[in-house]
PDB file of C-alpha atoms in Angstrom:
ATOM      1  CA  UNK A 263       2.879  18.455  -4.959  1.00 81.00           C
ATOM      2  CA  UNK A 264       6.137  18.997  -6.551  1.00 78.00           C
ATOM      3  CA  UNK A 265       7.262  15.752  -8.474  1.00 76.00           C
ATOM      4  CA  UNK A 266       8.864  16.882 -12.067  1.00 73.00           C
ATOM      5  CA  UNK A 267      12.592  16.191 -12.789  1.00 74.00           C
ATOM      6  CA  UNK A 268      13.312  13.139 -10.854  1.00 75.00           C
ATOM      7  CA  UNK A 269      15.614  10.535 -12.092  1.00 78.00           C
ATOM      8  CA  UNK A 270      14.193   7.396 -13.359  1.00 78.00           C
ATOM      9  CA  UNK A 271      13.986   4.165 -11.133  1.00 86.00           C
ATOM     10  CA  UNK A 272      15.569   0.832 -12.139  1.00 88.00           C
ATOM     11  CA  UNK A 273      12.934  -0.562 -10.366  1.00 95.00           C
ATOM     12  CA  UNK A 274       9.593   0.330 -12.018  1.00 93.00           C
ATOM     13  CA  UNK A 275       7.080  -2.035 -14.237  1.00 94.00           C
ATOM     14  CA  UNK A 276       4.780  -0.426 -16.508  1.00 92.00           C
ATOM     15  CA  UNK A 277       2.613  -3.351 -17.576  1.00 90.00           C
ATOM     16  CA  UNK A 278      -0.573  -1.485 -18.268  1.00 89.00           C
ATOM     17  CA  UNK A 279      -1.782  -1.975 -21.535  1.00 74.00           C
ATOM     18  CA  UNK A 280      -0.893  -6.028 -21.367  1.00 74.00           C
ATOM     19  CA  UNK A 281      -3.388  -8.794 -19.735  1.00 57.00           C
ATOM     20  CA  UNK A 282      -2.959 -12.248 -19.609  1.00 52.00           C
ATOM     21  CA  UNK A 283      -5.113 -15.272 -18.399  1.00 47.00           C
ATOM     22  CA  UNK A 284      -4.956 -17.664 -15.806  1.00 44.00           C
ATOM     23  CA  UNK A 285      -6.058 -18.008 -12.252  1.00 42.00           C
ATOM     24  CA  UNK A 286      -6.536 -14.511 -10.325  1.00 39.00           C
ATOM     25  CA  UNK A 287      -7.437 -14.208  -6.464  1.00 39.00           C
ATOM     26  CA  UNK A 288     -10.650 -12.105  -6.813  1.00 34.00           C
ATOM     27  CA  UNK A 289     -13.425 -12.354  -9.453  1.00 32.00           C
ATOM     28  CA  UNK A 290     -16.143  -9.319 -10.243  1.00 33.00           C
ATOM     29  CA  UNK A 291     -19.268  -9.168  -8.055  1.00 34.00           C
ATOM     30  CA  UNK A 292     -19.772  -9.876  -4.896  1.00 34.00           C
ATOM     31  CA  UNK A 293     -16.672 -11.800  -4.109  1.00 33.00           C
ATOM     32  CA  UNK A 294     -14.947  -8.465  -5.385  1.00 38.00           C
ATOM     33  CA  UNK A 295     -16.401  -5.931  -2.965  1.00 38.00           C
ATOM     34  CA  UNK A 296     -15.642  -8.664  -0.116  1.00 40.00           C
ATOM     35  CA  UNK A 297     -11.806  -8.855  -1.243  1.00 42.00           C
ATOM     36  CA  UNK A 298     -12.147  -4.841  -1.358  1.00 45.00           C
ATOM     37  CA  UNK A 299     -13.649  -4.997   2.034  1.00 43.00           C
ATOM     38  CA  UNK A 300     -11.153  -6.805   3.728  1.00 46.00           C
ATOM     39  CA  UNK A 301      -8.189  -6.281   1.517  1.00 47.00           C
ATOM     40  CA  UNK A 302      -7.873  -2.480   0.819  1.00 47.00           C
ATOM     41  CA  UNK A 303      -3.744  -1.586   0.933  1.00 51.00           C
ATOM     42  CA  UNK A 304      -3.299  -5.576   0.865  1.00 49.00           C
ATOM     43  CA  UNK A 305      -0.138  -6.046   2.375  1.00 51.00           C
ATOM     44  CA  UNK A 306       0.361  -9.388   4.032  1.00 51.00           C
ATOM     45  CA  UNK A 307      -3.652  -9.768   4.347  1.00 48.00           C
ATOM     46  CA  UNK A 308      -3.810  -9.841   0.679  1.00 45.00           C
ATOM     47  CA  UNK A 309      -1.175 -12.692   0.174  1.00 44.00           C
ATOM     48  CA  UNK A 310      -2.718 -15.159   2.546  1.00 44.00           C
ATOM     49  CA  UNK A 311      -6.314 -14.383   0.842  1.00 42.00           C
ATOM     50  CA  UNK A 312      -4.562 -14.456  -2.240  1.00 45.00           C
ATOM     51  CA  UNK A 313      -3.377 -18.124  -1.749  1.00 45.00           C
ATOM     52  CA  UNK A 314      -6.635 -19.459  -0.317  1.00 38.00           C
ATOM     53  CA  UNK A 315      -8.441 -18.121  -3.328  1.00 41.00           C
ATOM     54  CA  UNK A 316      -5.863 -19.143  -5.784  1.00 45.00           C
ATOM     55  CA  UNK A 317      -6.666 -22.927  -4.197  1.00 41.00           C
ATOM     56  CA  UNK A 318     -10.428 -22.657  -5.073  1.00 37.00           C
ATOM     57  CA  UNK A 319     -10.566 -20.854  -8.310  1.00 43.00           C
ATOM     58  CA  UNK A 320     -10.491 -22.035 -11.893  1.00 42.00           C
ATOM     59  CA  UNK A 321      -8.293 -21.103 -14.840  1.00 43.00           C
ATOM     60  CA  UNK A 322     -10.254 -17.922 -16.397  1.00 45.00           C
ATOM     61  CA  UNK A 323      -8.584 -18.494 -19.961  1.00 45.00           C
ATOM     62  CA  UNK A 324      -8.506 -14.831 -20.641  1.00 49.00           C
ATOM     63  CA  UNK A 325      -6.895 -14.041 -23.835  1.00 47.00           C
ATOM     64  CA  UNK A 326      -3.475 -11.915 -24.053  1.00 55.00           C
ATOM     65  CA  UNK A 327      -3.905  -8.447 -24.902  1.00 62.00           C
ATOM     66  CA  UNK A 328      -1.860  -5.574 -25.640  1.00 73.00           C
ATOM     67  CA  UNK A 329      -2.153  -2.127 -26.607  1.00 76.00           C
ATOM     68  CA  UNK A 330      -0.349   1.702 -26.646  1.00 80.00           C
ATOM     69  CA  UNK A 331      -0.492   3.243 -23.542  1.00 83.00           C
ATOM     70  CA  UNK A 332      -2.073   6.825 -24.028  1.00 88.00           C
ATOM     71  CA  UNK A 333      -0.205  10.075 -23.306  1.00 90.00           C
ATOM     72  CA  UNK A 334      -2.183  10.118 -19.619  1.00 88.00           C
ATOM     73  CA  UNK A 335      -1.165   7.024 -18.989  1.00 87.00           C
ATOM     74  CA  UNK A 336       2.456   7.891 -19.729  1.00 89.00           C
ATOM     75  CA  UNK A 337       2.483  10.632 -17.511  1.00 90.00           C
ATOM     76  CA  UNK A 338       0.976   8.567 -14.621  1.00 91.00           C
ATOM     77  CA  UNK A 339       3.603   6.418 -14.932  1.00 90.00           C
ATOM     78  CA  UNK A 340       6.373   9.218 -15.030  1.00 92.00           C
ATOM     79  CA  UNK A 341       4.332  10.361 -11.681  1.00 93.00           C
ATOM     80  CA  UNK A 342       4.420   7.232 -10.061  1.00 94.00           C
ATOM     81  CA  UNK A 343       8.193   6.661 -10.604  1.00 94.00           C
ATOM     82  CA  UNK A 344       9.039   9.690  -9.243  1.00 93.00           C
ATOM     83  CA  UNK A 345       7.262   8.503  -5.824  1.00 95.00           C
ATOM     84  CA  UNK A 346       8.924   5.303  -6.073  1.00 96.00           C
ATOM     85  CA  UNK A 347      12.381   7.178  -6.727  1.00 95.00           C
ATOM     86  CA  UNK A 348      11.524   9.214  -3.471  1.00 95.00           C
ATOM     87  CA  UNK A 349      10.917   6.384  -1.107  1.00 96.00           C
ATOM     88  CA  UNK A 350      14.052   4.643  -2.644  1.00 97.00           C
ATOM     89  CA  UNK A 351      16.256   7.825  -1.472  1.00 95.00           C
ATOM     90  CA  UNK A 352      14.353   8.524   1.582  1.00 97.00           C
ATOM     91  CA  UNK A 353      14.307   4.440   2.842  1.00 98.00           C
ATOM     92  CA  UNK A 354      18.052   4.006   1.827  1.00 98.00           C
ATOM     93  CA  UNK A 355      18.856   6.996   4.089  1.00 97.00           C
ATOM     94  CA  UNK A 356      17.193   5.810   6.843  1.00 97.00           C
ATOM     95  CA  UNK A 357      18.415   2.432   6.861  1.00 98.00           C
ATOM     96  CA  UNK A 358      21.907   3.690   6.405  1.00 97.00           C
ATOM     97  CA  UNK A 359      21.713   5.626   9.733  1.00 96.00           C
ATOM     98  CA  UNK A 360      20.778   2.320  11.506  1.00 95.00           C
ATOM     99  CA  UNK A 361      23.369   0.677   9.946  1.00 97.00           C
ATOM    100  CA  UNK A 362      21.311  -1.653   7.675  1.00 97.00           C
ATOM    101  CA  UNK A 363      21.232  -1.695   3.933  1.00 97.00           C
ATOM    102  CA  UNK A 364      18.028  -1.109   2.104  1.00 98.00           C
ATOM    103  CA  UNK A 365      16.851  -3.380  -0.576  1.00 97.00           C
ATOM    104  CA  UNK A 366      14.479  -1.805  -3.411  1.00 97.00           C
ATOM    105  CA  UNK A 367      11.678  -3.165  -4.014  1.00 97.00           C
ATOM    106  CA  UNK A 368      10.018  -2.948  -7.669  1.00 97.00           C
ATOM    107  CA  UNK A 369       6.436  -0.925  -8.276  1.00 97.00           C
ATOM    108  CA  UNK A 370       4.030  -2.489 -10.963  1.00 96.00           C
ATOM    109  CA  UNK A 371       1.615  -0.718 -12.616  1.00 95.00           C
ATOM    110  CA  UNK A 372      -1.283  -3.279 -13.928  1.00 93.00           C
ATOM    111  CA  UNK A 373      -4.642  -3.136 -15.569  1.00 90.00           C
ATOM    112  CA  UNK A 374      -7.205  -5.565 -14.975  1.00 86.00           C
ATOM    113  CA  UNK A 375      -5.095  -8.757 -13.773  1.00 89.00           C
ATOM    114  CA  UNK A 376      -1.576  -9.427 -12.962  1.00 90.00           C
ATOM    115  CA  UNK A 377       0.682 -12.208 -12.064  1.00 90.00           C
ATOM    116  CA  UNK A 378       2.694 -12.105  -8.792  1.00 93.00           C
ATOM    117  CA  UNK A 379       4.798 -14.779  -6.880  1.00 93.00           C
ATOM    118  CA  UNK A 380       1.935 -14.586  -4.134  1.00 91.00           C
ATOM    119  CA  UNK A 381      -0.612 -15.719  -6.804  1.00 90.00           C
ATOM    120  CA  UNK A 382      -2.434 -14.267  -9.610  1.00 89.00           C
ATOM    121  CA  UNK A 383      -4.242 -10.818  -8.757  1.00 87.00           C
ATOM    122  CA  UNK A 384      -7.380  -8.464 -10.578  1.00 86.00           C
ATOM    123  CA  UNK A 385      -7.847  -4.851  -9.780  1.00 85.00           C
ATOM    124  CA  UNK A 386     -10.503  -5.871  -7.117  1.00 83.00           C
ATOM    125  CA  UNK A 387      -7.727  -6.682  -4.985  1.00 83.00           C
ATOM    126  CA  UNK A 388      -6.506  -2.958  -4.800  1.00 87.00           C
ATOM    127  CA  UNK A 389      -3.115  -1.998  -4.182  1.00 93.00           C
ATOM    128  CA  UNK A 390      -0.869  -4.582  -2.627  1.00 94.00           C
ATOM    129  CA  UNK A 391       2.710  -5.681  -1.589  1.00 95.00           C
ATOM    130  CA  UNK A 392       3.787  -9.214  -2.093  1.00 95.00           C
ATOM    131  CA  UNK A 393       6.527 -10.220  -0.017  1.00 95.00           C
ATOM    132  CA  UNK A 394       7.419 -13.309  -2.578  1.00 93.00           C
ATOM    133  CA  UNK A 395       8.739 -11.403  -4.912  1.00 95.00           C
ATOM    134  CA  UNK A 396       9.229  -7.799  -2.713  1.00 96.00           C
ATOM    135  CA  UNK A 397       7.101  -5.852  -5.210  1.00 96.00           C
ATOM    136  CA  UNK A 398       4.255  -3.434  -4.735  1.00 96.00           C
ATOM    137  CA  UNK A 399       1.458  -4.033  -7.089  1.00 96.00           C
ATOM    138  CA  UNK A 400      -1.001  -1.318  -8.101  1.00 94.00           C
ATOM    139  CA  UNK A 401      -4.095  -1.018 -10.799  1.00 93.00           C
ATOM    140  CA  UNK A 402      -4.598   3.207 -10.828  1.00 91.00           C
ATOM    141  CA  UNK A 403      -8.105   2.344 -11.635  1.00 89.00           C
ATOM    142  CA  UNK A 404      -8.420   1.966  -7.650  1.00 89.00           C
ATOM    143  CA  UNK A 405      -8.317   6.125  -7.111  1.00 87.00           C
ATOM    144  CA  UNK A 406     -11.453   6.336  -8.995  1.00 88.00           C
ATOM    145  CA  UNK A 407     -12.892   4.269  -6.997  1.00 85.00           C
ATOM    146  CA  UNK A 408     -11.448   5.753  -3.500  1.00 85.00           C
ATOM    147  CA  UNK A 409     -13.119   9.090  -5.193  1.00 86.00           C
ATOM    148  CA  UNK A 410     -16.761   7.661  -6.461  1.00 85.00           C
ATOM    149  CA  UNK A 411     -17.489   5.003  -3.836  1.00 82.00           C
ATOM    150  CA  UNK A 412     -15.361   5.718  -0.827  1.00 81.00           C
ATOM    151  CA  UNK A 413     -15.214   9.557  -0.735  1.00 81.00           C
ATOM    152  CA  UNK A 414     -11.568  10.378  -1.036  1.00 88.00           C
ATOM    153  CA  UNK A 415     -10.648  13.681  -1.790  1.00 87.00           C
ATOM    154  CA  UNK A 416      -8.596  12.770  -4.266  1.00 80.00           C
ATOM    155  CA  UNK A 417      -5.391  14.389  -6.047  1.00 88.00           C
ATOM    156  CA  UNK A 418      -1.457  12.788  -6.086  1.00 91.00           C
ATOM    157  CA  UNK A 419      -0.619  13.303  -2.599  1.00 94.00           C
ATOM    158  CA  UNK A 420      -3.580  10.285  -1.913  1.00 94.00           C
ATOM    159  CA  UNK A 421      -1.425   8.355  -4.802  1.00 94.00           C
ATOM    160  CA  UNK A 422       1.536   9.149  -2.864  1.00 95.00           C
ATOM    161  CA  UNK A 423       0.601   8.047   0.400  1.00 96.00           C
ATOM    162  CA  UNK A 424      -1.327   4.770  -0.981  1.00 96.00           C
ATOM    163  CA  UNK A 425       2.075   3.888  -2.498  1.00 96.00           C
ATOM    164  CA  UNK A 426       4.158   5.007   1.131  1.00 97.00           C
ATOM    165  CA  UNK A 427       1.980   2.763   2.935  1.00 97.00           C
ATOM    166  CA  UNK A 428       2.857  -0.386   0.512  1.00 97.00           C
ATOM    167  CA  UNK A 429       6.504   0.348   0.894  1.00 97.00           C
ATOM    168  CA  UNK A 430       5.947   0.334   4.651  1.00 98.00           C
ATOM    169  CA  UNK A 431       4.930  -3.400   4.197  1.00 97.00           C
ATOM    170  CA  UNK A 432       8.435  -3.855   2.186  1.00 97.00           C
ATOM    171  CA  UNK A 433      10.409  -2.216   4.945  1.00 98.00           C
ATOM    172  CA  UNK A 434       8.495  -4.500   7.521  1.00 97.00           C
ATOM    173  CA  UNK A 435       9.426  -7.381   5.464  1.00 97.00           C
ATOM    174  CA  UNK A 436      13.402  -6.391   5.705  1.00 98.00           C
ATOM    175  CA  UNK A 437      13.067  -5.737   9.551  1.00 97.00           C
ATOM    176  CA  UNK A 438      11.456  -8.973  10.247  1.00 97.00           C
ATOM    177  CA  UNK A 439       8.502  -7.246  11.640  1.00 97.00           C
ATOM    178  CA  UNK A 440       5.922  -9.026   8.890  1.00 96.00           C
ATOM    179  CA  UNK A 441       7.263 -12.511   9.649  1.00 95.00           C
ATOM    180  CA  UNK A 442       7.207 -12.048  13.308  1.00 96.00           C
ATOM    181  CA  UNK A 443       3.288 -10.908  13.180  1.00 95.00           C
ATOM    182  CA  UNK A 444       2.539 -14.087  11.500  1.00 95.00           C
ATOM    183  CA  UNK A 445       4.260 -16.109  13.797  1.00 95.00           C
ATOM    184  CA  UNK A 446       2.161 -14.092  16.613  1.00 95.00           C
ATOM    185  CA  UNK A 447      -0.817 -15.215  14.821  1.00 95.00           C
ATOM    186  CA  UNK A 448      -0.218 -18.679  15.452  1.00 95.00           C
ATOM    187  CA  UNK A 449      -2.611 -20.334  17.791  1.00 95.00           C
ATOM    188  CA  UNK A 450      -4.682 -17.059  17.841  1.00 95.00           C
ATOM    189  CA  UNK A 451      -8.628 -16.431  17.618  1.00 95.00           C
ATOM    190  CA  UNK A 452      -9.734 -14.756  14.427  1.00 95.00           C
ATOM    191  CA  UNK A 453     -10.366 -11.579  16.470  1.00 94.00           C
ATOM    192  CA  UNK A 454      -6.730 -11.943  18.052  1.00 94.00           C
ATOM    193  CA  UNK A 455      -5.216 -12.264  15.083  1.00 95.00           C
ATOM    194  CA  UNK A 456      -7.487  -9.440  13.086  1.00 95.00           C
ATOM    195  CA  UNK A 457      -5.511  -7.430  16.023  1.00 95.00           C
ATOM    196  CA  UNK A 458      -2.099  -8.026  15.201  1.00 96.00           C
ATOM    197  CA  UNK A 459      -3.265  -7.561  11.471  1.00 96.00           C
ATOM    198  CA  UNK A 460      -4.249  -3.725  12.398  1.00 96.00           C
ATOM    199  CA  UNK A 461      -1.338  -3.286  14.131  1.00 97.00           C
ATOM    200  CA  UNK A 462       0.833  -4.142  11.180  1.00 97.00           C
ATOM    201  CA  UNK A 463      -1.402  -1.793   8.704  1.00 97.00           C
ATOM    202  CA  UNK A 464      -1.374   0.848  11.179  1.00 97.00           C
ATOM    203  CA  UNK A 465       2.566   0.787  11.344  1.00 97.00           C
ATOM    204  CA  UNK A 466       2.629   0.869   7.553  1.00 97.00           C
ATOM    205  CA  UNK A 467       0.689   4.175   7.643  1.00 97.00           C
ATOM    206  CA  UNK A 468       3.287   5.066  10.485  1.00 98.00           C
ATOM    207  CA  UNK A 469       5.926   4.504   7.970  1.00 98.00           C
ATOM    208  CA  UNK A 470       4.225   6.491   5.152  1.00 98.00           C
ATOM    209  CA  UNK A 471       4.022   9.640   7.326  1.00 98.00           C
ATOM    210  CA  UNK A 472       8.106   9.053   8.063  1.00 98.00           C
ATOM    211  CA  UNK A 473       8.626   8.665   4.560  1.00 98.00           C
ATOM    212  CA  UNK A 474       6.512  12.112   3.893  1.00 97.00           C
ATOM    213  CA  UNK A 475       8.599  13.751   6.872  1.00 98.00           C
ATOM    214  CA  UNK A 476      11.725  13.190   5.472  1.00 97.00           C
ATOM    215  CA  UNK A 477      10.610  13.737   1.902  1.00 94.00           C
ATOM    216  CA  UNK A 478       9.867  16.679   2.690  1.00 94.00           C
ATOM    217  CA  UNK A 479      13.186  17.932   4.488  1.00 92.00           C
ATOM    218  CA  UNK A 480      15.327  16.501   1.419  1.00 89.00           C
ATOM    219  CA  UNK A 481      13.415  17.634  -1.608  1.00 89.00           C
ATOM    220  CA  UNK A 482      10.532  20.342  -0.283  1.00 90.00           C
ATOM    221  CA  UNK A 483       8.051  18.373  -2.393  1.00 89.00           C
ATOM    222  CA  UNK A 484       4.844  19.435  -0.515  1.00 94.00           C
ATOM    223  CA  UNK A 485       2.237  21.647  -1.379  1.00 92.00           C
ATOM    224  CA  UNK A 486      -0.838  22.980   0.211  1.00 92.00           C
ATOM    225  CA  UNK A 487      -3.759  20.667   0.497  1.00 94.00           C
ATOM    226  CA  UNK A 488      -1.153  17.761  -0.041  1.00 95.00           C
ATOM    227  CA  UNK A 489      -1.682  16.722   3.721  1.00 96.00           C
ATOM    228  CA  UNK A 490      -5.331  16.937   3.623  1.00 96.00           C
ATOM    229  CA  UNK A 491      -5.126  14.877   0.554  1.00 95.00           C
ATOM    230  CA  UNK A 492      -3.292  11.896   2.475  1.00 95.00           C
ATOM    231  CA  UNK A 493      -5.428  11.898   5.224  1.00 95.00           C
ATOM    232  CA  UNK A 494      -8.598  12.187   3.327  1.00 95.00           C
ATOM    233  CA  UNK A 495      -7.594   8.899   1.448  1.00 94.00           C
ATOM    234  CA  UNK A 496      -6.465   7.389   5.063  1.00 94.00           C
ATOM    235  CA  UNK A 497     -10.321   8.032   6.336  1.00 94.00           C
ATOM    236  CA  UNK A 498     -11.932   6.676   3.501  1.00 93.00           C
ATOM    237  CA  UNK A 499      -9.904   3.127   3.596  1.00 92.00           C
ATOM    238  CA  UNK A 500     -10.446   3.124   7.290  1.00 94.00           C
ATOM    239  CA  UNK A 501     -12.169  -0.200   8.738  1.00 94.00           C
ATOM    240  CA  UNK A 502     -15.220   1.569  10.278  1.00 94.00           C
ATOM    241  CA  UNK A 503     -16.106   3.687   7.228  1.00 93.00           C
ATOM    242  CA  UNK A 504     -15.495   0.993   4.947  1.00 91.00           C
ATOM    243  CA  UNK A 505     -17.780  -1.062   6.312  1.00 92.00           C
ATOM    244  CA  UNK A 506     -20.406   1.294   7.358  1.00 92.00           C
ATOM    245  CA  UNK A 507     -20.452   2.265   3.672  1.00 88.00           C
ATOM    246  CA  UNK A 508     -20.479  -1.172   2.438  1.00 87.00           C
ATOM    247  CA  UNK A 509     -22.728  -3.312   4.802  1.00 89.00           C
ATOM    248  CA  UNK A 510     -24.299  -0.641   6.978  1.00 91.00           C
ATOM    249  CA  UNK A 511     -22.789  -1.696  10.515  1.00 93.00           C
ATOM    250  CA  UNK A 512     -19.739  -2.000  12.255  1.00 95.00           C
ATOM    251  CA  UNK A 513     -18.190  -5.116  13.484  1.00 94.00           C
ATOM    252  CA  UNK A 514     -14.472  -3.812  15.368  1.00 94.00           C
ATOM    253  CA  UNK A 515     -13.451  -7.567  15.979  1.00 93.00           C
ATOM    254  CA  UNK A 516     -13.384  -8.195  12.060  1.00 94.00           C
ATOM    255  CA  UNK A 517     -10.892  -4.956  11.668  1.00 95.00           C
ATOM    256  CA  UNK A 518      -7.701  -5.934   9.771  1.00 94.00           C
ATOM    257  CA  UNK A 519      -6.420  -2.460   9.244  1.00 95.00           C
ATOM    258  CA  UNK A 520      -7.681  -0.121  11.488  1.00 95.00           C
ATOM    259  CA  UNK A 521     -10.288   2.864  11.909  1.00 96.00           C
ATOM    260  CA  UNK A 522     -10.487   6.026  10.365  1.00 96.00           C
ATOM    261  CA  UNK A 523      -8.727   8.069  12.875  1.00 97.00           C
ATOM    262  CA  UNK A 524      -6.197   5.698  13.797  1.00 97.00           C
ATOM    263  CA  UNK A 525      -5.291   4.987  10.575  1.00 97.00           C
ATOM    264  CA  UNK A 526      -5.194   8.818  10.343  1.00 97.00           C
ATOM    265  CA  UNK A 527      -3.435   9.297  13.415  1.00 98.00           C
ATOM    266  CA  UNK A 528      -0.689   6.696  12.692  1.00 98.00           C
ATOM    267  CA  UNK A 529       0.132   8.924   9.660  1.00 98.00           C
ATOM    268  CA  UNK A 530       0.362  12.014  11.280  1.00 98.00           C
ATOM    269  CA  UNK A 531       2.439  10.645  14.348  1.00 98.00           C
ATOM    270  CA  UNK A 532       5.020   9.342  11.376  1.00 98.00           C
ATOM    271  CA  UNK A 533       4.872  12.738   9.470  1.00 98.00           C
ATOM    272  CA  UNK A 534       5.416  14.601  12.650  1.00 98.00           C
ATOM    273  CA  UNK A 535       8.049  12.800  14.333  1.00 97.00           C
ATOM    274  CA  UNK A 536      10.279  11.306  11.237  1.00 97.00           C
ATOM    275  CA  UNK A 537      11.239   9.039  13.970  1.00 97.00           C
ATOM    276  CA  UNK A 538      11.130   5.254  12.787  1.00 96.00           C
ATOM    277  CA  UNK A 539      11.485   4.167  16.531  1.00 95.00           C
ATOM    278  CA  UNK A 540       8.220   5.834  17.553  1.00 96.00           C
ATOM    279  CA  UNK A 541       6.172   3.307  15.344  1.00 97.00           C
ATOM    280  CA  UNK A 542       5.006   0.276  17.976  1.00 96.00           C
ATOM    281  CA  UNK A 543       1.885  -0.317  16.846  1.00 97.00           C
ATOM    282  CA  UNK A 544       1.792  -3.512  18.100  1.00 95.00           C
ATOM    283  CA  UNK A 545       2.177  -1.623  21.645  1.00 92.00           C
ATOM    284  CA  UNK A 546      -1.640  -1.273  21.623  1.00 80.00           C
ATOM    285  CA  UNK A 547      -2.351  -4.227  22.029  1.00 76.00           C
ATOM    286  CA  UNK A 548      -0.241  -6.206  24.290  1.00 69.00           C
TER     287      UNK A 548
END
């Protein structure tokens, strides 16, 4: 994708090369795999699981470390910042067209672990959005695992899709969708609450598609193969694909993010329509 030449964002934080001690919402080994299974593209679920584990885990006591970023890491940071700027431009425009004000979130790159308003997190949680501080958190090592462990094609637009998905959770926070979903989950069985979580995640995929449509219209940034990269990533992180890969069987009632087919379909609907009003993913479970 075409991304060079974007202006700098005031909302980008690069914390790579820094690590700190303290409690983390996930650990290594089995628990890390479980959290990755449940919370790839963490969203609201990442916060809830983080709060639970924050109460049960002790202080890890890891020492604070700091190092200089490599040339490759600096270039990666410029790319992430370029995508962030594009999300700012698109969503500011869409909100203005709907007589709303878009509050720009921060995006934080980190290595291994990070402190957030939703609790401390490790890389095992995958990329996630924390509504408590309205920030997206990412360890870029996730994208290596997306390719090597889950079979995604990789590529720069796969990364852009993930960022756009997490920004979609921020849009849901601003519009009040996330808080409404949490209220709807109250008193529901786990299976019914999971269906609502799936609807929230699929809507974030839809918003990623909407962003792609408008960014293409504004900046003509797509190149051949970009959409295929996004669809490959969406397929790799479908609940059915992850469960099949990790546990060898599929348990639909435990889905929290949607199947591969659903994730791809809602991304493409957003990309084809560019119409934010067409993303009522909750209608499918009413």
